[in-house]
XYZ file of N, CA and C in Angstrom:
750
model
N -12.726 9.117 25.903
C -11.756 8.399 25.101
C -10.465 8.236 25.895
N -9.762 7.142 25.603
C -8.484 6.922 26.260
C -7.554 6.232 25.278
N -6.260 6.303 25.544
C -5.264 5.678 24.686
C -4.463 4.687 25.501
N -4.047 3.622 24.834
C -3.227 2.613 25.484
C -2.102 2.228 24.543
N -0.881 2.254 25.029
C 0.267 1.817 24.242
C 0.889 0.619 24.949
N 0.986 -0.497 24.235
C 1.584 -1.696 24.805
C 2.614 -2.243 23.828
N 3.745 -2.676 24.352
C 4.785 -3.291 23.528
C 4.824 -4.768 23.867
N 4.588 -5.604 22.863
C 4.534 -7.044 23.067
C 5.663 -7.691 22.280
N 6.393 -8.577 22.927
C 7.472 -9.296 22.243
C 6.868 -10.307 21.285
N 7.198 -10.189 19.996
C 6.679 -11.123 19.007
C 5.351 -10.676 18.425
N 4.857 -11.453 17.458
C 3.605 -11.087 16.779
C 2.565 -12.212 16.833
N 2.818 -13.255 17.593
C 1.853 -14.347 17.696
C 0.571 -13.850 18.338
N -0.560 -14.234 17.756
C -1.845 -13.752 18.261
C -2.063 -14.155 19.719
N -1.615 -15.362 20.079
C -1.808 -15.829 21.458
C -1.072 -14.934 22.456
N 0.145 -14.497 22.098
C 0.933 -13.649 22.994
C 0.282 -12.277 23.158
N -0.198 -11.710 22.041
C -0.825 -10.388 22.095
C -2.132 -10.453 22.870
N -2.930 -11.477 22.620
C -4.205 -11.638 23.337
C -3.963 -11.772 24.837
N -2.937 -12.527 25.208
C -2.628 -12.721 26.634
C -2.334 -11.396 27.321
N -1.634 -10.501 26.618
C -1.330 -9.178 27.186
C -2.604 -8.332 27.273
N -3.379 -8.316 26.207
C -4.592 -7.488 26.180
C -5.630 -7.953 27.200
N -5.644 -9.239 27.480
C -6.627 -9.750 28.438
C -6.292 -9.398 29.884
N -5.147 -8.766 30.083
C -4.848 -8.226 31.420
C -5.717 -6.997 31.698
N -6.205 -6.387 30.638
C -7.148 -5.272 30.802
C -8.473 -5.858 31.274
N -9.140 -5.201 32.200
C -10.378 -5.764 32.736
C -11.436 -5.896 31.633
N -12.260 -6.895 31.785
C -13.246 -7.244 30.755
C -14.185 -6.097 30.436
N -14.608 -5.367 31.429
C -15.540 -4.256 31.220
C -14.942 -3.218 30.276
N -13.673 -2.902 30.457
C -13.004 -1.918 29.605
C -12.859 -2.437 28.184
N -12.496 -3.712 28.056
C -12.332 -4.286 26.718
C -13.661 -4.365 25.971
N -14.730 -4.683 26.689
C -16.043 -4.781 26.063
C -16.613 -3.410 25.700
N -16.029 -2.373 26.284
C -16.497 -1.008 25.983
C -15.905 -0.467 24.681
N -14.877 -1.139 24.151
C -14.257 -0.706 22.895
C -15.255 -0.915 21.755
N -15.540 0.157 21.014
C -16.571 0.100 19.971
C -16.018 -0.145 18.568
N -14.750 0.217 18.349
C -14.214 0.127 16.995
C -12.700 -0.057 17.034
N -12.193 -0.919 16.165
C -10.756 -1.147 16.066
C -10.369 -1.143 14.588
N -9.351 -0.363 14.238
C -8.837 -0.382 12.870
C -7.680 -1.382 12.799
N -7.583 -2.085 11.678
C -6.566 -3.109 11.531
C -6.234 -3.310 10.057
N -5.212 -4.129 9.800
C -4.852 -4.440 8.422
C -5.563 -5.724 7.999
N -5.102 -6.339 6.922
C -5.764 -7.534 6.390
C -5.238 -8.831 7.006
N -4.410 -8.714 8.028
C -3.817 -9.883 8.666
C -4.871 -10.719 9.401
N -4.853 -12.032 9.165
C -5.779 -12.930 9.856
C -5.489 -12.982 11.355
N -4.210 -12.900 11.719
C -3.861 -12.937 13.143
C -4.384 -11.704 13.862
N -4.346 -10.551 13.181
C -4.876 -9.329 13.799
C -6.387 -9.432 14.009
N -7.076 -10.007 13.039
C -8.527 -10.190 13.182
C -8.821 -11.103 14.377
N -8.020 -12.144 14.539
C -8.213 -13.069 15.655
C -7.994 -12.359 16.984
N -6.970 -11.502 17.029
C -6.668 -10.751 18.250
C -7.841 -9.850 18.626
N -8.336 -9.103 17.653
C -9.432 -8.165 17.912
C -10.707 -8.913 18.286
N -10.999 -9.976 17.562
C -12.215 -10.757 17.823
C -12.204 -11.340 19.237
N -11.023 -11.755 19.709
C -10.912 -12.376 21.023
C -10.872 -11.336 22.147
N -10.061 -10.300 21.974
C -9.860 -9.314 23.046
C -10.955 -8.261 23.105
N -11.501 -7.895 21.936
C -12.524 -6.847 21.893
C -13.746 -7.339 21.112
N -14.472 -8.297 21.673
C -15.557 -8.957 20.939
C -16.731 -8.049 20.571
N -16.884 -6.932 21.254
C -18.008 -6.029 20.968
C -17.655 -4.963 19.929
N -16.389 -4.913 19.537
C -15.925 -3.834 18.657
C -16.169 -4.157 17.179
N -16.526 -3.124 16.413
C -16.569 -3.247 14.961
C -15.139 -3.244 14.431
N -14.852 -4.139 13.507
C -13.522 -4.189 12.900
C -13.535 -3.369 11.610
N -12.535 -2.480 11.477
C -12.432 -1.609 10.309
C -11.102 -1.863 9.624
N -11.148 -2.359 8.382
C -9.924 -2.533 7.615
C -9.436 -1.156 7.186
N -8.204 -0.843 7.516
C -7.667 0.480 7.208
C -7.574 0.697 5.699
N -8.070 1.821 5.226
C -8.141 2.097 3.790
C -6.769 2.113 3.128
N -5.750 2.546 3.860
C -4.421 2.675 3.265
C -3.789 1.304 2.985
N -4.142 0.297 3.777
C -3.663 -1.053 3.505
C -4.318 -1.598 2.236
N -5.570 -1.236 2.029
C -6.292 -1.667 0.827
C -5.687 -1.007 -0.400
N -5.487 0.298 -0.330
C -4.921 1.029 -1.465
C -3.498 0.570 -1.763
N -2.755 0.202 -0.727
C -1.377 -0.248 -0.934
C -1.332 -1.531 -1.765
N -2.290 -2.437 -1.551
C -2.331 -3.662 -2.340
C -2.461 -3.347 -3.828
N -3.355 -2.404 -4.142
C -3.561 -2.023 -5.541
C -2.318 -1.339 -6.104
N -1.701 -0.471 -5.319
C -0.473 0.209 -5.760
C 0.648 -0.796 -6.006
N 0.753 -1.789 -5.124
C 1.784 -2.817 -5.276
C 1.584 -3.605 -6.567
N 0.318 -3.855 -6.923
C 0.025 -4.599 -8.150
C 0.481 -3.812 -9.377
N 0.277 -2.500 -9.355
C 0.715 -1.647 -10.463
C 2.238 -1.663 -10.560
N 2.901 -1.534 -9.415
C 4.359 -1.504 -9.406
C 4.958 -2.847 -9.843
N 4.332 -3.935 -9.468
C 4.819 -5.257 -9.892
C 4.774 -5.389 -11.409
N 3.727 -4.840 -12.002
C 3.595 -4.877 -13.460
C 4.683 -4.021 -14.116
N 4.923 -2.837 -13.542
C 5.984 -1.964 -14.061
C 7.337 -2.653 -13.967
N 7.613 -3.300 -12.844
C 8.894 -3.978 -12.636
C 9.065 -5.143 -13.615
N 7.978 -5.866 -13.880
C 8.037 -6.970 -14.851
C 8.467 -6.435 -16.221
N 7.850 -5.324 -16.633
C 8.217 -4.727 -17.913
C 9.657 -4.206 -17.884
N 10.090 -3.738 -16.721
C 11.459 -3.231 -16.594
C 12.469 -4.348 -16.844
N 12.222 -5.524 -16.245
C 13.130 -6.651 -16.457
C 13.139 -7.075 -17.926
N 11.956 -7.028 -18.542
C 11.886 -7.349 -19.974
C 12.693 -6.343 -20.793
N 12.625 -5.069 -20.397
C 13.370 -4.016 -21.100
C 14.870 -4.203 -20.939
N 15.294 -4.627 -19.750
C 16.725 -4.888 -19.510
C 17.189 -6.036 -20.400
N 16.370 -7.084 -20.464
C 16.713 -8.226 -21.308
C 16.797 -7.817 -22.781
N 15.836 -7.002 -23.212
C 15.834 -6.535 -24.599
C 17.070 -5.702 -24.897
N 17.448 -4.814 -23.960
C 18.634 -3.973 -24.146
C 19.896 -4.824 -24.218
N 19.972 -5.865 -23.376
C 21.131 -6.764 -23.405
C 21.251 -7.472 -24.755
N 20.113 -7.888 -25.271
C 20.108 -8.567 -26.567
C 20.523 -7.616 -27.693
N 20.049 -6.376 -27.610
C 20.409 -5.387 -28.626
C 21.890 -5.043 -28.561
N 22.438 -4.956 -27.344
C 23.869 -4.692 -27.190
C 24.705 -5.834 -27.748
N 24.258 -7.063 -27.495
C 24.977 -8.232 -28.008
C 24.928 -8.263 -29.540
N 23.759 -7.910 -30.067
C 23.613 -7.876 -31.525
C 24.531 -6.831 -32.147
N 24.591 -5.634 -31.509
C 25.480 -4.572 -32.003
C 26.936 -4.998 -31.926
N 27.267 -5.708 -30.857
C 28.642 -6.185 -30.674
C 29.005 -7.184 -31.770
N 28.059 -8.072 -32.092
C 28.301 -9.068 -33.143
C 28.531 -8.398 -34.498
N 27.850 -7.279 -34.716
C 27.980 -6.552 -35.979
C 29.128 -5.542 -35.948
N 29.819 -5.504 -34.790
C 30.922 -4.558 -34.606
C 30.451 -3.110 -34.761
N 29.290 -2.837 -34.185
C 28.693 -1.497 -34.231
C 28.545 -0.943 -32.821
N 28.490 0.380 -32.708
C 28.215 1.008 -31.414
C 26.735 0.827 -31.075
N 26.490 0.526 -29.810
C 25.094 0.364 -29.378
C 24.505 1.731 -29.060
N 23.432 2.084 -29.742
C 22.726 3.349 -29.509
C 21.268 3.016 -29.167
N 20.905 3.116 -27.894
C 19.539 2.749 -27.506
C 18.505 3.730 -28.056
N 17.306 3.210 -28.296
C 16.209 4.064 -28.751
C 15.788 4.980 -27.606
N 15.503 6.233 -27.926
C 15.040 7.186 -26.921
C 13.693 7.754 -27.341
N 12.822 7.888 -26.354
C 11.498 8.462 -26.606
C 11.597 9.987 -26.706
N 10.474 10.615 -26.966
C 10.448 12.063 -27.179
C 10.959 12.841 -25.970
N 10.809 12.276 -24.764
C 11.263 12.974 -23.554
C 12.721 12.673 -23.208
N 13.392 11.879 -24.052
C 14.804 11.566 -23.832
C 15.066 10.286 -23.077
N 14.015 9.621 -22.569
C 14.183 8.374 -21.826
C 14.432 7.202 -22.769
N 15.297 6.299 -22.344
C 15.359 4.993 -22.995
C 14.207 4.160 -22.424
N 14.009 2.975 -22.971
C 12.918 2.118 -22.462
C 13.132 1.790 -20.987
N 14.367 1.454 -20.625
C 14.659 1.143 -19.220
C 14.439 2.351 -18.329
N 14.912 3.506 -18.771
C 14.774 4.729 -17.972
C 13.303 5.108 -17.799
N 12.525 4.914 -18.855
C 11.088 5.209 -18.783
C 10.429 4.414 -17.671
N 10.761 3.132 -17.602
C 10.138 2.258 -16.615
C 10.677 2.491 -15.209
N 11.926 2.875 -15.094
C 12.495 3.188 -13.781
C 11.925 4.506 -13.253
N 11.896 5.518 -14.108
C 11.496 6.862 -13.674
C 9.986 7.045 -13.549
N 9.224 6.040 -13.949
C 7.763 6.126 -13.831
C 7.260 5.681 -12.462
N 8.166 5.226 -11.639
C 7.748 4.655 -10.353
C 6.886 5.608 -9.536
N 7.372 6.814 -9.318
C 6.685 7.716 -8.396
C 5.401 8.291 -8.972
N 5.348 8.517 -10.261
C 4.123 9.083 -10.836
C 2.960 8.090 -10.737
N 3.267 6.783 -10.718
C 2.206 5.781 -10.611
C 1.596 5.719 -9.216
N 2.268 6.314 -8.236
C 1.718 6.384 -6.884
C 0.754 7.560 -6.728
N 0.829 8.531 -7.637
C 0.096 9.780 -7.472
C -1.102 9.874 -8.405
N -2.057 10.738 -8.027
C -3.166 11.051 -8.921
C -2.639 11.881 -10.079
N -3.280 11.744 -11.237
C -2.812 12.445 -12.429
C -2.825 13.963 -12.245
N -3.749 14.476 -11.436
C -3.820 15.925 -11.245
C -2.658 16.466 -10.409
N -1.846 15.564 -9.853
C -0.692 15.980 -9.062
C 0.632 15.771 -9.806
N 0.548 15.333 -11.053
C 1.760 15.140 -11.844
C 2.364 16.470 -12.266
N 3.670 16.521 -12.325
C 4.355 17.677 -12.905
C 4.244 17.562 -14.432
N 4.632 18.614 -15.142
C 4.568 18.575 -16.604
C 5.456 17.460 -17.156
N 6.605 17.276 -16.544
C 7.515 16.216 -16.988
C 6.909 14.834 -16.741
N 6.239 14.681 -15.605
C 5.595 13.406 -15.301
C 4.420 13.141 -16.236
N 3.700 14.185 -16.612
C 2.587 14.024 -17.563
C 3.106 13.513 -18.906
N 4.226 14.091 -19.352
C 4.826 13.665 -20.615
C 5.286 12.209 -20.530
N 5.917 11.873 -19.407
C 6.411 10.499 -19.223
C 5.255 9.508 -19.140
N 4.188 9.886 -18.426
C 3.029 9.007 -18.282
C 2.366 8.743 -19.626
N 2.270 9.783 -20.470
C 1.660 9.620 -21.793
C 2.426 8.596 -22.619
N 3.751 8.661 -22.557
C 4.594 7.710 -23.299
C 4.451 6.315 -22.702
N 4.497 6.243 -21.378
C 4.395 4.951 -20.685
C 3.084 4.240 -21.034
N 1.977 4.981 -20.956
C 0.666 4.375 -21.192
C 0.464 3.993 -22.658
N 1.107 4.721 -23.563
C 1.015 4.363 -24.977
C 1.808 3.078 -25.254
N 2.984 2.976 -24.635
C 3.834 1.806 -24.828
C 3.330 0.578 -24.071
N 2.729 0.806 -22.904
C 2.290 -0.298 -22.050
C 0.828 -0.083 -21.631
N -0.117 -0.453 -22.486
C -1.543 -0.264 -22.180
C -1.993 -1.007 -20.919
N -1.333 -2.127 -20.602
C -1.715 -2.866 -19.395
C -1.368 -2.075 -18.135
N -0.271 -1.304 -18.169
C 0.076 -0.451 -17.028
C -0.964 0.660 -16.880
N -1.408 1.200 -18.001
C -2.455 2.233 -17.975
C -3.735 1.681 -17.359
N -4.090 0.464 -17.739
C -5.305 -0.166 -17.227
C -5.188 -0.414 -15.725
N -4.021 -0.922 -15.302
C -3.794 -1.191 -13.876
C -3.811 0.104 -13.066
N -3.183 1.157 -13.611
C -3.179 2.449 -12.924
C -4.611 2.968 -12.781
N -5.423 2.792 -13.812
C -6.810 3.239 -13.760
C -7.603 2.523 -12.679
N -7.385 1.215 -12.543
C -8.074 0.453 -11.496
C -7.645 0.911 -10.107
N -6.348 1.150 -9.951
C -5.820 1.623 -8.663
C -6.395 2.994 -8.320
N -6.424 3.883 -9.308
C -6.949 5.232 -9.086
C -8.443 5.186 -8.760
N -9.193 4.320 -9.443
C -10.628 4.199 -9.177
C -10.880 3.773 -7.735
N -10.046 2.851 -7.248
C -10.188 2.402 -5.859
C -9.902 3.539 -4.887
N -8.869 4.331 -5.200
C -8.540 5.474 -4.353
C -9.707 6.463 -4.280
N -10.359 6.676 -5.409
C -11.473 7.622 -5.475
C -12.697 7.144 -4.698
N -12.865 5.820 -4.597
C -13.991 5.287 -3.823
C -13.905 5.775 -2.379
N -12.696 5.758 -1.827
C -12.518 6.180 -0.440
C -12.506 7.698 -0.295
N -12.101 8.396 -1.333
C -11.998 9.854 -1.252
C -13.341 10.552 -1.462
N -14.155 10.019 -2.375
C -15.372 10.726 -2.777
C -16.627 10.290 -2.035
N -16.741 9.014 -1.727
C -17.972 8.525 -1.104
C -17.999 8.848 0.388
N -19.154 9.269 0.839
C -19.275 9.690 2.241
C -20.177 8.769 3.061
N -20.991 7.955 2.398
C -21.867 7.045 3.132
C -21.639 5.620 2.645
N -21.973 4.670 3.512
C -21.676 3.267 3.225
C -22.410 2.753 1.996
N -23.676 3.116 1.820
C -24.443 2.612 0.679
C -23.844 3.067 -0.647
N -23.409 4.317 -0.715
C -22.789 4.829 -1.942
C -21.471 4.103 -2.205
N -20.718 3.863 -1.141
C -19.435 3.158 -1.281
C -19.650 1.716 -1.715
N -20.707 1.090 -1.190
C -21.013 -0.296 -1.562
C -21.288 -0.396 -3.064
N -22.053 0.557 -3.587
C -22.352 0.580 -5.016
C -21.085 0.833 -5.840
N -20.266 1.781 -5.377
C -19.023 2.107 -6.079
C -18.071 0.918 -6.076
N -18.014 0.197 -4.966
C -17.142 -0.973 -4.873
C -17.625 -2.078 -5.813
N -18.941 -2.246 -5.920
C -19.495 -3.253 -6.830
C -19.115 -2.925 -8.277
N -19.174 -1.646 -8.620
C -18.767 -1.225 -9.961
C -17.281 -1.477 -10.191
N -16.493 -1.263 -9.136
C -15.056 -1.506 -9.240
C -14.780 -2.988 -9.482
N -15.493 -3.865 -8.777
C -15.350 -5.303 -9.000
C -15.642 -5.653 -10.458
N -16.666 -5.011 -11.021
C -17.035 -5.271 -12.415
C -15.898 -4.834 -13.351
N -15.297 -3.673 -13.074
C -14.170 -3.192 -13.886
C -12.998 -4.164 -13.829
N -12.734 -4.689 -12.630
C -11.638 -5.644 -12.451
C -11.901 -6.908 -13.270
N -13.127 -7.402 -13.187
C -13.490 -8.601 -13.932
C -13.368 -8.370 -15.442
N -13.787 -7.188 -15.873
C -13.737 -6.830 -17.294
C -12.289 -6.690 -17.773
N -11.419 -6.181 -16.909
C -10.010 -5.976 -17.270
C -9.268 -7.296 -17.434
N -9.677 -8.311 -16.676
C -9.052 -9.625 -16.796
C -7.597 -9.664 -16.371
N -7.244 -8.862 -15.362
C -5.864 -8.834 -14.872
C -5.755 -9.703 -13.620
N -4.880 -10.694 -13.676
C -4.791 -11.684 -12.606
C -4.546 -11.051 -11.242
N -3.579 -10.141 -11.152
C -3.230 -9.556 -9.851
C -4.419 -8.830 -9.230
N -5.192 -8.115 -10.044
C -6.343 -7.395 -9.513
C -7.511 -8.326 -9.195
N -7.609 -9.436 -9.907
C -8.621 -10.433 -9.560
C -8.344 -11.026 -8.181
N -7.059 -11.247 -7.894
C -6.662 -11.755 -6.576
C -7.000 -10.732 -5.494
N -6.698 -9.450 -5.770
C -7.000 -8.382 -4.817
C -8.507 -8.284 -4.584
N -9.286 -8.344 -5.666
C -10.745 -8.258 -5.556
C -11.294 -9.401 -4.703
N -10.735 -10.593 -4.888
C -11.166 -11.742 -4.088
C -10.842 -11.540 -2.615
N -9.672 -10.956 -2.350
C -9.273 -10.652 -0.969
C -10.236 -9.644 -0.350
N -10.576 -8.615 -1.119
C -11.510 -7.600 -0.622
C -12.872 -8.210 -0.332
N -13.285 -9.121 -1.195
C -14.598 -9.735 -1.027
C -14.682 -10.484 0.298
N -13.569 -11.093 0.697
C -13.523 -11.826 1.965
C -13.647 -10.891 3.162
N -13.271 -9.613 2.977
C -13.287 -8.648 4.084
C -14.279 -7.504 3.793
N -15.273 -7.780 2.969
C -16.153 -6.748 2.430
C -16.769 -5.851 3.517
N -17.397 -6.461 4.512
C -18.081 -5.681 5.554
C -17.095 -4.851 6.366
N -15.938 -5.418 6.654
C -14.944 -4.705 7.453
C -14.339 -3.537 6.681
N -14.250 -3.671 5.366
C -13.779 -2.561 4.538
C -14.803 -1.436 4.546
N -16.077 -1.793 4.379
C -17.141 -0.791 4.336
C -17.395 -0.147 5.702
N -16.950 -0.796 6.783
C -17.098 -0.195 8.117
C -16.312 1.115 8.235
N -15.381 1.339 7.317
C -14.641 2.606 7.282
C -15.600 3.797 7.221
N -16.736 3.615 6.555
C -17.665 4.725 6.345
C -18.546 5.014 7.559
N -18.421 4.199 8.606
C -19.163 4.506 9.831
C -18.636 5.786 10.469
N -17.301 5.851 10.614
C -16.686 7.029 11.229
C -15.430 7.481 10.486
N -15.169 6.874 9.312
C -13.975 7.163 8.517
C -12.699 7.032 9.371
N -12.662 5.959 10.131
C -11.524 5.729 11.032
C -10.328 5.174 10.263
N -9.144 5.525 10.730
C -7.903 5.057 10.119
C -6.865 4.865 11.211
N -5.934 3.945 10.984
C -4.838 3.778 11.943
C -3.572 4.484 11.458
N -3.777 5.571 10.702
C -2.648 6.317 10.145
C -1.708 6.814 11.249
N -2.270 7.244 12.383
C -1.427 7.734 13.484
C -0.542 6.619 14.029
N -1.111 5.422 14.166
C -0.336 4.290 14.669
C 0.751 3.907 13.668
N 0.414 3.942 12.375
C 1.406 3.617 11.341
C 2.536 4.642 11.344
N 2.172 5.913 11.532
C 3.175 6.979 11.586
C 4.100 6.785 12.791
N 3.496 6.444 13.930
C 4.277 6.208 15.146
C 5.226 5.023 14.955
N 4.728 3.977 14.312
C 5.538 2.794 14.034
C 6.717 3.137 13.121
N 6.469 3.979 12.129
C 7.534 4.400 11.209
C 8.599 5.199 11.949
N 8.176 6.045 12.888
C 9.123 6.836 13.669
C 10.016 5.930 14.522
N 9.410 4.902 15.108
C 10.177 3.973 15.936
C 11.216 3.232 15.090
N 10.798 2.786 13.901
C 11.718 2.072 13.016
C 12.887 2.962 12.597
N 12.579 4.229 12.286
C 13.633 5.164 11.900
C 14.562 5.437 13.071
N 13.995 5.612 14.261
C 14.789 5.866 15.463
C 15.729 4.691 15.727
N 15.209 3.484 15.577
C 16.018 2.272 15.793
C 17.128 2.177 14.746
N 16.792 2.519 13.496
C 17.798 2.466 12.425
C 18.918 3.468 12.677
N 18.552 4.650 13.151
C 19.556 5.681 13.439
C 20.493 5.261 14.570
N 19.982 4.424 15.464
C 20.800 3.944 16.577
C 21.638 2.721 16.198
N 21.480 2.264 14.934
C 22.187 1.063 14.466
C 21.834 -0.172 15.298
N 20.561 -0.274 15.675
C 20.117 -1.409 16.474
C 19.941 -1.025 17.932
N 19.437 -1.968 18.714
C 19.142 -1.707 20.132
C 19.826 -2.757 21.002
N 20.630 -2.297 21.953
C 21.312 -3.203 22.877
C 20.551 -3.298 24.205
N 20.127 -2.146 24.713
C 19.414 -2.089 25.995
C 17.939 -1.779 25.717
N 17.077 -2.795 25.743
C 15.671 -2.615 25.380
C 14.928 -1.685 26.343
N 15.216 -1.829 27.631
C 14.516 -1.003 28.626
C 14.833 0.482 28.412
N 16.107 0.791 28.160
C 16.489 2.186 27.939
C 15.932 2.684 26.613
N 15.878 1.800 25.617
C 15.307 2.162 24.317
C 13.840 2.553 24.478
N 13.076 1.754 25.201
C 11.658 2.049 25.415
C 11.481 3.342 26.218
N 12.392 3.572 27.171
C 12.347 4.811 27.945
C 12.533 6.018 27.032
N 13.508 5.927 26.106
C 13.772 7.040 25.186
C 12.609 7.244 24.224
N 12.017 6.131 23.757
C 10.851 6.226 22.873
C 9.721 6.966 23.577
N 9.481 6.608 24.835
C 8.405 7.255 25.601
C 8.680 8.742 25.774
N 9.908 9.112 26.053
C 10.259 10.520 26.245
C 10.141 11.311 24.957
N 10.499 10.696 23.833
C 10.512 11.411 22.555
C 9.123 11.536 21.937
N 8.322 10.457 22.021
C 7.094 10.407 21.238
C 5.799 10.261 22.019
N 5.882 9.749 23.229
C 4.634 9.394 23.927
C 3.967 10.568 24.629
N 4.675 11.635 24.822
C 4.093 12.762 25.561
C 4.085 14.009 24.708
N 3.022 14.799 24.804
C 2.965 16.045 24.031
C 4.011 17.036 24.531
N 4.551 17.835 23.620
C 5.567 18.830 23.994
C 4.934 20.210 24.011
């Protein structure tokens, strides 16, 4: 095994392919597997530069789509709650009364419930604190569509966590598609259609359970390092510092 780190200016597939093709053909053809996201340009890069490699859609990019759909639904309800609160305040003002918002059993107003539910919707229910369990119960009772969306997201997460072979995952994914169709939620129907287009590449995860989590982590470190520096003036020195800090084992 070997590792290669290359920094390419821009994200155009043609530019990246041109850099990768500097690697000799024998080495590129020896690459057996590449993990990537759902980007069409990335697929083009891999298909052109590493034609013999199996393409594996990274599981975390798939799960993120489902999580984003849940959060979008929560945010939609949040804006509705803000509008409702504004209307109630205006009504109280017209009646020359003090505005007293309704509070749930846990002390949250409707707006607070939707704001504070953000993080619990990212986690499995078995990892919720007691306070989060109480908040989730109220949230799901008030917003059944959020409960349904959270269930679909969690089911997708479990497909990757529990299944160990491709055939079992294929069956589980088919069942998930059926749940999505039955739920009739537009955002998840769009996600399911996207998955269907990349079906084989998603299931290739079960060949070796490969992930590009290390690359994503490295990318996050670079972004944080750049942010701490308030931008980069000298690119060559920046790359030198990145190599010294992260590229070599300590």
